[in-house]
Each structure stands twice: as structure tokens, then as C-alpha cells.
mmCIF file of C-alpha atoms and ligand atoms in Angstrom:
data_model
loop_
_atom_site.group_PDB
_atom_site.id
_atom_site.type_symbol
_atom_site.label_atom_id
_atom_site.label_comp_id
_atom_site.label_asym_id
_atom_site.label_seq_id
_atom_site.Cartn_x
_atom_site.Cartn_y
_atom_site.Cartn_z
ATOM 1 C CA MET A 1322 75.326 106.164 110.370
ATOM 2 C CA ASP A 1323 74.107 109.479 111.093
ATOM 3 C CA PRO A 1324 73.132 110.584 107.674
ATOM 4 C CA PHE A 1325 71.970 113.617 108.448
ATOM 5 C CA LYS A 1326 75.745 113.881 109.702
ATOM 6 C CA PHE A 1327 76.003 114.869 105.387
ATOM 7 C CA GLN A 1328 74.607 117.904 104.419
ATOM 8 C CA ILE A 1329 72.308 117.124 101.747
ATOM 9 C CA ILE A 1330 71.507 119.648 98.965
ATOM 10 C CA THR A 1331 68.768 119.753 97.197
ATOM 11 C CA THR A 1332 69.217 121.083 93.437
ATOM 12 C CA GLU A 1333 67.345 120.964 90.270
ATOM 13 C CA LYS A 1334 68.991 118.481 87.235
ATOM 14 C CA ARG A 1335 69.300 120.263 83.745
ATOM 15 C CA GLY A 1336 69.675 118.892 80.069
ATOM 16 C CA THR A 1337 68.593 115.243 79.020
ATOM 17 C CA ILE A 1338 66.981 113.106 82.149
ATOM 18 C CA LEU A 1339 67.682 110.040 80.228
ATOM 19 C CA ARG A 1340 71.605 110.314 79.868
ATOM 20 C CA LYS A 1341 73.173 107.026 77.962
ATOM 21 C CA ALA A 1342 76.174 105.410 79.399
ATOM 22 C CA SER A 1343 78.705 105.614 77.007
ATOM 23 C CA PHE A 1344 81.416 102.986 78.660
ATOM 24 C CA GLY A 1345 82.036 99.297 78.362
ATOM 25 C CA CYS A 1346 78.716 96.910 78.336
ATOM 26 C CA LEU A 1347 76.435 99.592 79.626
ATOM 27 C CA SER A 1348 77.032 102.211 75.903
ATOM 28 C CA GLY A 1349 74.040 103.411 74.744
ATOM 29 C CA ILE A 1350 71.797 102.497 78.137
ATOM 30 C CA PRO A 1351 70.232 105.778 79.412
ATOM 31 C CA THR A 1352 71.026 106.246 83.361
ATOM 32 C CA ILE A 1353 69.332 107.996 86.315
ATOM 33 C CA ASN A 1354 71.609 109.242 89.383
ATOM 34 C CA ILE A 1355 69.029 110.615 91.834
ATOM 35 C CA THR A 1356 72.398 112.146 93.025
ATOM 36 C CA LYS A 1357 75.680 114.130 92.726
ATOM 37 C CA GLY A 1358 77.657 112.947 95.283
ATOM 38 C CA CYS A 1359 77.369 109.569 97.740
ATOM 39 C CA LEU A 1360 76.845 109.799 101.259
ATOM 40 C CA LEU A 1361 77.950 106.013 101.426
ATOM 41 C CA GLY A 1362 81.466 107.179 100.749
ATOM 42 C CA CYS A 1363 83.699 104.185 99.358
ATOM 43 C CA VAL A 1364 86.690 104.822 99.421
ATOM 44 C CA TYR A 1365 87.889 103.630 95.897
ATOM 45 C CA CYS A 1366 85.032 104.823 94.165
ATOM 46 C CA TYR A 1367 85.655 106.384 90.801
ATOM 47 C CA ALA A 1368 82.671 108.503 90.700
ATOM 48 C CA ARG A 1369 84.448 110.677 93.972
ATOM 49 C CA GLY A 1370 87.395 111.504 91.139
ATOM 50 C CA TYR A 1371 84.736 113.443 89.018
ATOM 51 C CA LYS A 1372 85.337 116.518 88.256
ATOM 52 C CA ILE A 1373 81.852 117.496 88.997
ATOM 53 C CA ALA A 1374 82.345 115.793 91.937
ATOM 54 C CA PRO A 1375 80.911 117.491 95.543
ATOM 55 C CA GLU A 1376 83.409 117.643 98.168
ATOM 56 C CA LYS A 1377 82.811 114.520 100.702
ATOM 57 C CA GLY A 1378 79.862 115.061 103.140
ATOM 58 C CA LYS A 1379 78.136 117.122 100.569
ATOM 59 C CA VAL A 1380 74.948 115.503 98.046
ATOM 60 C CA TYR A 1381 73.206 117.383 95.306
ATOM 61 C CA LEU A 1382 70.261 115.855 95.494
ATOM 62 C CA PHE A 1383 68.254 116.052 92.009
ATOM 63 C CA THR A 1384 64.471 116.162 93.465
ATOM 64 C CA ASN A 1385 62.911 117.434 89.809
ATOM 65 C CA ILE A 1386 63.869 113.987 88.609
ATOM 66 C CA PRO A 1387 60.349 112.732 88.885
ATOM 67 C CA ASN A 1388 58.830 116.085 87.019
ATOM 68 C CA LEU A 1389 61.650 115.604 84.185
ATOM 69 C CA LEU A 1390 60.604 112.068 83.523
ATOM 70 C CA GLU A 1391 57.261 112.976 83.569
ATOM 71 C CA LYS A 1392 57.966 115.514 81.062
ATOM 72 C CA TYR A 1393 60.037 112.905 78.777
ATOM 73 C CA PHE A 1394 57.028 110.678 78.867
ATOM 74 C CA ASN A 1395 54.196 113.453 77.536
ATOM 75 C CA SER A 1396 56.553 114.876 75.230
ATOM 76 C CA PRO A 1397 54.755 114.514 71.910
ATOM 77 C CA ARG A 1398 58.438 114.993 70.786
ATOM 78 C CA LYS A 1399 59.627 111.836 72.170
ATOM 79 C CA LYS A 1400 60.469 109.005 69.700
ATOM 80 C CA SER A 1401 59.853 105.996 71.545
ATOM 81 C CA LEU A 1402 60.112 104.307 75.184
ATOM 82 C CA PRO A 1403 63.043 102.619 76.591
ATOM 83 C CA SER A 1404 63.158 99.204 77.602
ATOM 84 C CA LEU A 1405 65.781 99.902 80.189
ATOM 85 C CA VAL A 1406 66.765 102.319 82.280
ATOM 86 C CA ILE A 1407 70.374 101.814 84.917
ATOM 87 C CA PHE A 1408 70.302 103.896 87.722
ATOM 88 C CA ASN A 1409 73.406 104.555 90.165
ATOM 89 C CA THR A 1410 76.232 104.888 87.598
ATOM 90 C CA ALA A 1411 77.825 107.932 89.937
ATOM 91 C CA SER A 1412 76.359 107.180 92.972
ATOM 92 C CA ASP A 1413 73.611 104.776 94.740
ATOM 93 C CA CYS A 1414 70.035 105.678 94.907
ATOM 94 C CA PHE A 1415 69.800 103.952 98.021
ATOM 95 C CA GLN A 1416 71.130 105.985 100.328
ATOM 96 C CA PRO A 1417 70.224 105.889 103.894
ATOM 97 C CA HIS A 1418 67.979 109.639 103.568
ATOM 98 C CA PRO A 1419 64.707 109.812 103.349
ATOM 99 C CA ASP A 1420 64.546 112.598 100.848
ATOM 100 C CA ILE A 1421 66.969 110.770 98.980
ATOM 101 C CA LEU A 1422 64.562 107.384 99.592
ATOM 102 C CA ASN A 1423 61.981 109.277 98.401
ATOM 103 C CA THR A 1424 63.269 110.610 95.310
ATOM 104 C CA THR A 1425 64.008 107.543 94.259
ATOM 105 C CA TYR A 1426 61.152 105.582 95.060
ATOM 106 C CA ILE A 1427 58.821 108.608 92.935
ATOM 107 C CA THR A 1428 61.359 108.055 89.935
ATOM 108 C CA MET A 1429 61.487 103.869 89.852
ATOM 109 C CA GLU A 1430 57.620 103.892 90.039
ATOM 110 C CA ILE A 1431 56.674 106.485 86.938
ATOM 111 C CA LEU A 1432 59.459 103.879 85.064
ATOM 112 C CA LEU A 1433 57.561 100.781 85.989
ATOM 113 C CA LYS A 1434 54.151 101.978 85.484
ATOM 114 C CA LYS A 1435 55.129 103.239 82.186
ATOM 115 C CA GLY A 1436 56.400 99.439 81.501
ATOM 116 C CA VAL A 1437 60.333 100.284 81.615
ATOM 117 C CA GLN A 1438 62.330 97.827 83.171
ATOM 118 C CA ILE A 1439 65.051 99.055 85.826
ATOM 119 C CA ALA A 1440 68.235 98.044 87.134
ATOM 120 C CA PHE A 1441 70.567 99.108 89.919
ATOM 121 C CA LEU A 1442 73.943 97.805 91.555
ATOM 122 C CA THR A 1443 74.107 99.206 95.337
ATOM 123 C CA LYS A 1444 75.580 98.724 98.637
ATOM 124 C CA GLY A 1445 72.578 100.055 100.472
ATOM 125 C CA ILE A 1446 69.660 98.870 102.713
ATOM 126 C CA ILE A 1447 66.487 98.536 100.394
ATOM 127 C CA THR A 1448 63.333 99.546 102.353
ATOM 128 C CA GLU A 1449 60.093 97.950 102.831
ATOM 129 C CA ARG A 1450 58.188 100.209 100.909
ATOM 130 C CA PHE A 1451 60.789 99.652 97.140
ATOM 131 C CA PHE A 1452 59.805 95.117 98.387
ATOM 132 C CA ARG A 1453 56.025 96.184 97.525
ATOM 133 C CA LEU A 1454 56.472 98.306 94.784
ATOM 134 C CA PHE A 1455 59.417 95.888 93.081
ATOM 135 C CA SER A 1456 56.203 92.713 93.994
ATOM 136 C CA LYS A 1457 54.303 94.352 91.714
ATOM 137 C CA TYR A 1458 56.418 94.673 88.859
ATOM 138 C CA SER A 1459 59.013 91.685 89.606
ATOM 139 C CA SER A 1460 59.578 90.649 85.854
ATOM 140 C CA TYR A 1461 61.130 94.365 85.261
ATOM 141 C CA VAL A 1462 63.345 94.793 88.513
ATOM 142 C CA MET A 1463 67.198 94.254 87.584
ATOM 143 C CA PRO A 1464 68.476 94.566 91.145
ATOM 144 C CA SER A 1465 72.296 94.145 91.619
ATOM 145 C CA ILE A 1466 74.064 93.700 95.360
ATOM 146 C CA THR A 1467 77.796 94.312 95.689
ATOM 147 C CA ILE A 1468 78.639 92.259 98.610
ATOM 148 C CA ASN A 1469 82.764 92.153 98.316
ATOM 149 C CA SER A 1470 84.141 90.808 102.405
ATOM 150 C CA PHE A 1471 81.856 89.576 105.804
ATOM 151 C CA ASP A 1472 85.166 91.202 107.334
ATOM 152 C CA LYS A 1473 83.981 94.227 109.672
ATOM 153 C CA GLU A 1474 87.393 95.586 109.317
ATOM 154 C CA TYR A 1475 87.370 95.692 105.552
ATOM 155 C CA VAL A 1476 83.526 97.558 105.598
ATOM 156 C CA ALA A 1477 84.504 100.381 107.969
ATOM 157 C CA LYS A 1478 87.843 100.777 106.052
ATOM 158 C CA TYR A 1479 87.193 100.986 102.356
ATOM 159 C CA GLU A 1480 82.775 100.999 102.127
ATOM 160 C CA PRO A 1481 82.383 103.049 105.385
ATOM 161 C CA ASN A 1482 78.559 104.100 104.992
ATOM 162 C CA THR A 1483 77.013 101.151 103.020
ATOM 163 C CA ALA A 1484 75.151 98.711 104.101
ATOM 164 C CA SER A 1485 76.327 96.001 106.430
ATOM 165 C CA PRO A 1486 77.424 92.651 105.089
ATOM 166 C CA LEU A 1487 74.122 90.828 106.918
ATOM 167 C CA GLU A 1488 71.893 94.099 105.490
ATOM 168 C CA ARG A 1489 72.421 93.121 102.030
ATOM 169 C CA ILE A 1490 72.325 89.690 102.609
ATOM 170 C CA LYS A 1491 68.345 90.771 104.426
ATOM 171 C CA ASN A 1492 68.019 92.963 100.842
ATOM 172 C CA LEU A 1493 69.490 89.890 99.010
ATOM 173 C CA LYS A 1494 66.683 86.938 100.570
ATOM 174 C CA GLU A 1495 63.922 89.954 100.405
ATOM 175 C CA LEU A 1496 64.519 90.085 96.573
ATOM 176 C CA ILE A 1497 63.947 86.216 95.955
ATOM 177 C CA ASN A 1498 60.879 86.022 98.486
ATOM 178 C CA ILE A 1499 58.866 88.797 96.221
ATOM 179 C CA GLY A 1500 60.087 86.135 93.361
ATOM 180 C CA ILE A 1501 63.419 88.556 91.739
ATOM 181 C CA LYS A 1502 66.429 86.633 90.752
ATOM 182 C CA PRO A 1503 68.680 89.160 91.940
ATOM 183 C CA GLY A 1504 72.870 89.185 90.932
ATOM 184 C CA VAL A 1505 75.763 89.530 93.228
ATOM 185 C CA ARG A 1506 78.915 91.377 92.691
ATOM 186 C CA ILE A 1507 82.487 90.716 94.140
ATOM 187 C CA ASP A 1508 84.184 94.093 92.868
ATOM 188 C CA PRO A 1509 86.484 95.156 93.859
ATOM 189 C CA ILE A 1510 88.718 92.874 94.702
ATOM 190 C CA ILE A 1511 91.506 94.016 97.021
ATOM 191 C CA PRO A 1512 94.657 92.012 96.670
ATOM 192 C CA PHE A 1513 95.598 91.090 100.137
ATOM 193 C CA VAL A 1514 92.595 92.815 101.564
ATOM 194 C CA ASN A 1515 89.660 90.650 100.784
ATOM 195 C CA ASP A 1516 90.807 88.151 98.781
ATOM 196 C CA SER A 1517 91.939 85.661 101.227
ATOM 197 C CA GLU A 1518 90.721 82.059 101.164
ATOM 198 C CA GLU A 1519 89.107 82.760 104.627
ATOM 199 C CA SER A 1520 87.550 85.912 103.484
ATOM 200 C CA PHE A 1521 86.377 83.929 100.120
ATOM 201 C CA GLU A 1522 84.855 81.277 101.778
ATOM 202 C CA ARG A 1523 82.593 83.383 104.860
ATOM 203 C CA LEU A 1524 81.570 84.773 101.908
ATOM 204 C CA LEU A 1525 80.531 82.813 99.065
ATOM 205 C CA SER A 1526 79.255 80.552 102.782
ATOM 206 C CA LYS A 1527 76.545 82.701 103.078
ATOM 207 C CA ILE A 1528 75.568 83.718 99.481
ATOM 208 C CA SER A 1529 74.830 80.071 98.787
ATOM 209 C CA GLU A 1530 73.437 79.378 101.881
ATOM 210 C CA ILE A 1531 70.294 81.774 100.116
ATOM 211 C CA GLY A 1532 70.727 79.925 96.768
ATOM 212 C CA ILE A 1533 72.639 82.261 94.772
ATOM 213 C CA LYS A 1534 74.292 80.195 91.869
ATOM 214 C CA GLU A 1535 76.222 82.795 90.071
ATOM 215 C CA VAL A 1536 78.674 85.986 91.312
ATOM 216 C CA THR A 1537 80.454 88.390 88.748
ATOM 217 C CA ALA A 1538 83.974 89.752 90.265
ATOM 218 C CA SER A 1539 86.446 91.797 89.710
ATOM 219 C CA SER A 1540 89.049 93.108 90.675
ATOM 220 C CA ILE A 1541 90.098 96.728 92.236
ATOM 221 C CA HIS A 1542 91.595 99.709 89.012
ATOM 222 C CA ILE A 1543 92.668 102.768 89.666
ATOM 223 C CA ARG A 1544 92.727 106.068 88.336
ATOM 224 C CA PRO A 1545 94.670 108.292 89.011
ATOM 225 C CA SER A 1546 92.024 110.717 89.800
ATOM 226 C CA ILE A 1547 91.835 108.591 92.496
ATOM 227 C CA GLU A 1548 94.928 107.865 94.020
ATOM 228 C CA ASN A 1549 94.961 111.070 96.437
ATOM 229 C CA ILE A 1550 91.325 110.269 97.364
ATOM 230 C CA LEU A 1551 93.167 106.460 98.182
ATOM 231 C CA LYS A 1552 96.333 108.465 100.263
ATOM 232 C CA LYS A 1553 94.234 110.753 102.445
ATOM 233 C CA GLU A 1554 91.952 107.975 103.495
ATOM 234 C CA LEU A 1555 93.325 104.638 103.957
ATOM 235 C CA SER A 1556 95.648 103.700 106.481
ATOM 236 C CA ASP A 1557 100.002 103.556 105.997
ATOM 237 C CA ILE A 1558 99.597 99.870 105.871
ATOM 238 C CA HIS A 1559 96.744 99.797 102.960
ATOM 239 C CA LYS A 1560 98.214 102.275 101.059
ATOM 240 C CA GLU A 1561 101.362 100.524 100.963
ATOM 241 C CA LEU A 1562 99.749 97.208 99.661
ATOM 242 C CA LEU A 1563 97.161 98.801 97.423
ATOM 243 C CA PHE A 1564 100.084 100.773 95.469
ATOM 244 C CA SER A 1565 102.882 98.014 96.093
ATOM 245 C CA TYR A 1566 101.048 96.280 92.738
ATOM 246 C CA PHE A 1567 100.161 99.566 90.858
ATOM 247 C CA LYS A 1568 103.718 100.580 90.664
ATOM 248 C CA THR A 1569 105.321 98.194 88.343
ATOM 249 C CA GLN A 1570 101.477 99.184 86.236
ATOM 250 C CA ASN A 1571 101.088 100.995 83.231
ATOM 251 C CA TRP A 1572 98.076 103.358 83.250
ATOM 252 C CA ARG A 1573 95.298 102.322 80.175
ATOM 253 C CA LYS A 1574 92.380 102.651 78.734
ATOM 254 C CA ILE A 1575 89.575 100.719 79.757
ATOM 255 C CA ALA A 1576 86.065 100.100 78.132
ATOM 256 C CA ASN A 1577 86.266 103.504 76.916
ATOM 257 C CA GLY A 1578 86.888 104.993 79.626
ATOM 258 C CA PRO A 1579 89.217 107.288 81.278
ATOM 259 C CA PHE A 1580 92.810 105.967 81.501
ATOM 260 C CA GLU A 1581 93.299 103.164 84.244
ATOM 261 C CA LYS A 1582 95.603 100.412 86.203
ATOM 262 C CA LEU A 1583 95.091 96.928 86.250
ATOM 263 C CA VAL A 1584 96.176 94.994 89.597
ATOM 264 C CA PRO A 1585 99.004 92.678 87.066
ATOM 265 C CA LEU A 1586 97.357 90.185 85.396
ATOM 266 C CA PRO A 1587 99.012 87.023 86.582
ATOM 267 C CA LEU A 1588 98.276 88.194 90.755
ATOM 268 C CA ARG A 1589 95.136 88.591 89.018
ATOM 269 C CA LYS A 1590 94.499 85.347 87.601
ATOM 270 C CA LYS A 1591 95.467 84.193 91.005
ATOM 271 C CA ILE A 1592 92.686 85.716 93.039
ATOM 272 C CA TYR A 1593 90.057 84.630 90.225
ATOM 273 C CA GLU A 1594 91.402 81.320 89.980
ATOM 274 C CA ARG A 1595 91.277 81.172 93.927
ATOM 275 C CA LEU A 1596 87.461 82.492 94.002
ATOM 276 C CA LYS A 1597 86.361 80.275 91.482
ATOM 277 C CA VAL A 1598 87.599 76.854 93.734
ATOM 278 C CA ILE A 1599 85.628 77.894 96.246
ATOM 279 C CA ALA A 1600 82.746 79.116 94.308
ATOM 280 C CA ASP A 1601 82.723 76.261 92.346
ATOM 281 C CA LYS A 1602 83.010 74.025 95.564
ATOM 282 C CA LYS A 1603 79.111 75.801 96.508
ATOM 283 C CA GLY A 1604 78.081 75.554 93.022
ATOM 284 C CA ILE A 1605 78.336 79.262 92.346
ATOM 285 C CA HIS A 1606 79.152 79.654 89.299
ATOM 286 C CA VAL A 1607 82.081 83.549 88.504
ATOM 287 C CA LYS A 1608 81.886 85.345 86.111
ATOM 288 C CA ILE A 1609 84.793 87.931 85.422
ATOM 289 C CA CYS A 1610 83.613 90.833 84.201
ATOM 290 C CA GLN A 1611 84.670 91.488 81.025
ATOM 291 C CA CYS A 1612 84.804 94.905 80.688
ATOM 292 C CA LYS A 1613 87.444 95.372 84.108
ATOM 293 C CA ASN A 1614 89.712 93.095 82.766
ATOM 294 C CA PRO A 1615 89.644 93.121 78.995
ATOM 295 C CA ASP A 1616 92.830 91.000 78.797
ATOM 296 C CA LEU A 1617 91.600 87.766 80.340
ATOM 297 C CA LYS A 1618 88.659 86.128 78.849
ATOM 298 C CA GLY A 1619 86.356 87.106 80.543
ATOM 299 C CA ASP A 1620 82.526 86.382 80.290
ATOM 300 C CA LYS A 1621 80.013 87.956 77.799
ATOM 301 C CA CYS A 1622 79.209 91.603 77.850
ATOM 302 C CA PHE A 1623 75.578 93.071 77.492
ATOM 303 C CA SER A 1624 74.879 94.920 74.868
ATOM 304 C CA LEU A 1625 71.367 96.585 73.879
ATOM 305 C CA LYS A 1626 70.422 96.320 70.591
ATOM 306 C CA SER A 1627 67.491 95.859 70.185
ATOM 307 C CA LYS A 1628 64.652 97.202 72.116
ATOM 308 C CA ASN A 1629 62.744 93.865 73.595
ATOM 309 C CA ARG A 1630 62.901 93.218 77.115
ATOM 310 C CA VAL A 1631 66.099 92.177 78.523
ATOM 311 C CA SER A 1632 66.365 88.630 80.387
ATOM 312 C CA TYR A 1633 68.001 88.191 83.388
ATOM 313 C CA GLY A 1634 70.774 86.216 81.422
ATOM 314 C CA GLN A 1635 71.681 89.606 79.621
ATOM 315 C CA LEU A 1636 71.706 91.586 83.000
ATOM 316 C CA PRO A 1637 74.648 94.028 82.267
ATOM 317 C CA LEU A 1638 78.011 94.040 83.912
ATOM 318 C CA PHE A 1639 77.642 97.200 85.840
ATOM 319 C CA LEU A 1640 81.200 99.512 86.375
ATOM 320 C CA CYS A 1641 80.267 101.262 89.432
HETATM 321 S S1 SF4 B 627 78.156 103.076 96.449
HETATM 322 FE FE1 SF4 B 627 78.866 103.245 94.642
HETATM 323 S S2 SF4 B 627 78.447 105.014 94.116
HETATM 324 FE FE2 SF4 B 627 78.495 105.676 96.298
HETATM 325 S S3 SF4 B 627 80.416 105.804 96.982
HETATM 326 FE FE3 SF4 B 627 79.826 103.552 97.129
HETATM 327 S S4 SF4 B 627 80.959 102.766 94.877
HETATM 328 FE FE4 SF4 B 627 80.703 105.182 94.813
#
């Protein structure tokens, strides 16, 4: 992709630098989003439906985040250091633009030097200098990478500006090489789009080849605010498929968040079962995100109840 075809507008962040998440298993954890808007442009992205979301093609970069963080840490009024900061609840900090990456790098470096753990979920490319930084603080970095399909058509339609699946596998390999255990997320699984046996088989084979033993999965949700984006950006056939199973569903509140529609339960169960059977053969354990599947017995959610360092087994299950 050409990041320069997007308009990157530099701006200043106002108010609290470490805003606490208020949804699902992330509740109470301080978060940072380097930008408002995201040039990776996933069609199903909830953040694109937020009232404050910029129009397509525009991304606001908060260049003062490092300064605000330094001020926060030096303030005599601050109560205590957070043990963990989560990036990317509404944008991706690894968008391929040099200024965005630079602000991300400086921000992460400040946190790591202060002994604060960082966690992020990304579909971008993690560049070399981040690996050098992370290798110095490997027990403080908790990355997760989303890979939903190896099908080029899927990526082009649903995640148009993201890193290719092979680039994401490369990210995972590099993280493993520097002693970090990355998480892998398969989310969203979209019925009749990326949920076939062949699709799961191919994806899980690539994941198992690099020694990953666990993935977290969830099917797609829709919110009223992104319905129009999906209708506008998907082809007729994909729109028809997607809305065919949502039309029988009611809007409901999920994980203290806004109203959403879930894929019908019987269909979701079948999909997760299919995924688990294939994963099992490859020695991969599948966790189903409880936050996004409140009507299923999902897997244990994360809760930051203490100020102790978080271990990999306690990794939060991201909503983004
Ligand atoms: S990478 Fe995440 S934040 Fe960016 S467009 Fe995709 S879903 Fe949204």
C-alpha cells in the first residue's frame, strides 16, 4: 500500500494520556491509541463507526503522546505507575507511515524504560528497530497478531491495507526469535467467507509450523454504526452473505459496550467446533473469546486486579 495516499494530520492529544478501557476483559487497564483513525482500513472495524472517527483516508496522529507520558511520569501528583498499558483499542500503532511508527517507537520506549509492560494486537508490520527494542525488554512486551486467512481475496476485501498473512507470520517468527511468546488471534471469523475447512487448515498449518500452540478466536459482530460501512464497502455477494445470518438476530449489549449483533449461536458453535477439530490435529489449543461470546462457555477472561506484573497466561483477550 502507499501510506502517502492517506492524509496524516498531526494533532495534539488533550486530556488524560492513559485512558482506562471500560469494556470487557480490558476494563480498568490504561490504554494508548497513537492515532485517531487507522489507515489499515479493515471493513469490519468497530472504531470506524465511532462518532469521533475521521472520514476514510484521514488519520490524526497524536504527536504529543511521548511528551504527555513524560509529564505524567514526572508529575508529583501521579499515584502509582501502571503495571500494563495496552495499545490499539481503536487504531493500530504499526500503520506503515514513518511518523506514526516513530511516535509509536518513542512512546513504547518510554514505557518500557519505566518498567511498564506493554501489550498490543496488530495487523501491521513490526519493523526491525522495534524488534531491537523489544529484545531488550522481552519479558515486558506482550504482542498479539491477528491472522484471519491466507486467502488473498479475503485480505484484499476485508483488510485492504494490512500486512500480508506471510508478513504477519514473519512478525511472529521474529518475536519468537527474540524470546517473546506472541499471542495469535483469529478474529473475525466470517461465516462462508473465511471459515471453510480449507481456510482453517491452511491458516493453522502456517501457524503450527512456527511453533504456536494456542490461538484465540471469535466470529464477527456487527454494530449499528458499522452497518453502513459494510454495506458501502463490500461487494453485493459479500453483503448478501453477511446480512443473511444477521437479519434473524437482535441487537444486544456485549461486554458493557454498545449494541451488537452476533452470528446465530448454532452457526457459531459449528464454526468453533470445526476450528477446534483442525487445530487439535496440529497440537493447537483454541480459546474462544468470552467477551465476544457471552452466550457460550468461553475461556477465562483477563482481569487486572493487582499491580503485579502480568504473565503470558493472563494475557487480555482483546476486543479490537
Ligand atoms: S487494524 Fe484494527 S483499528 Fe485498524 S482498521 Fe483494522 S480493525 Fe480497525
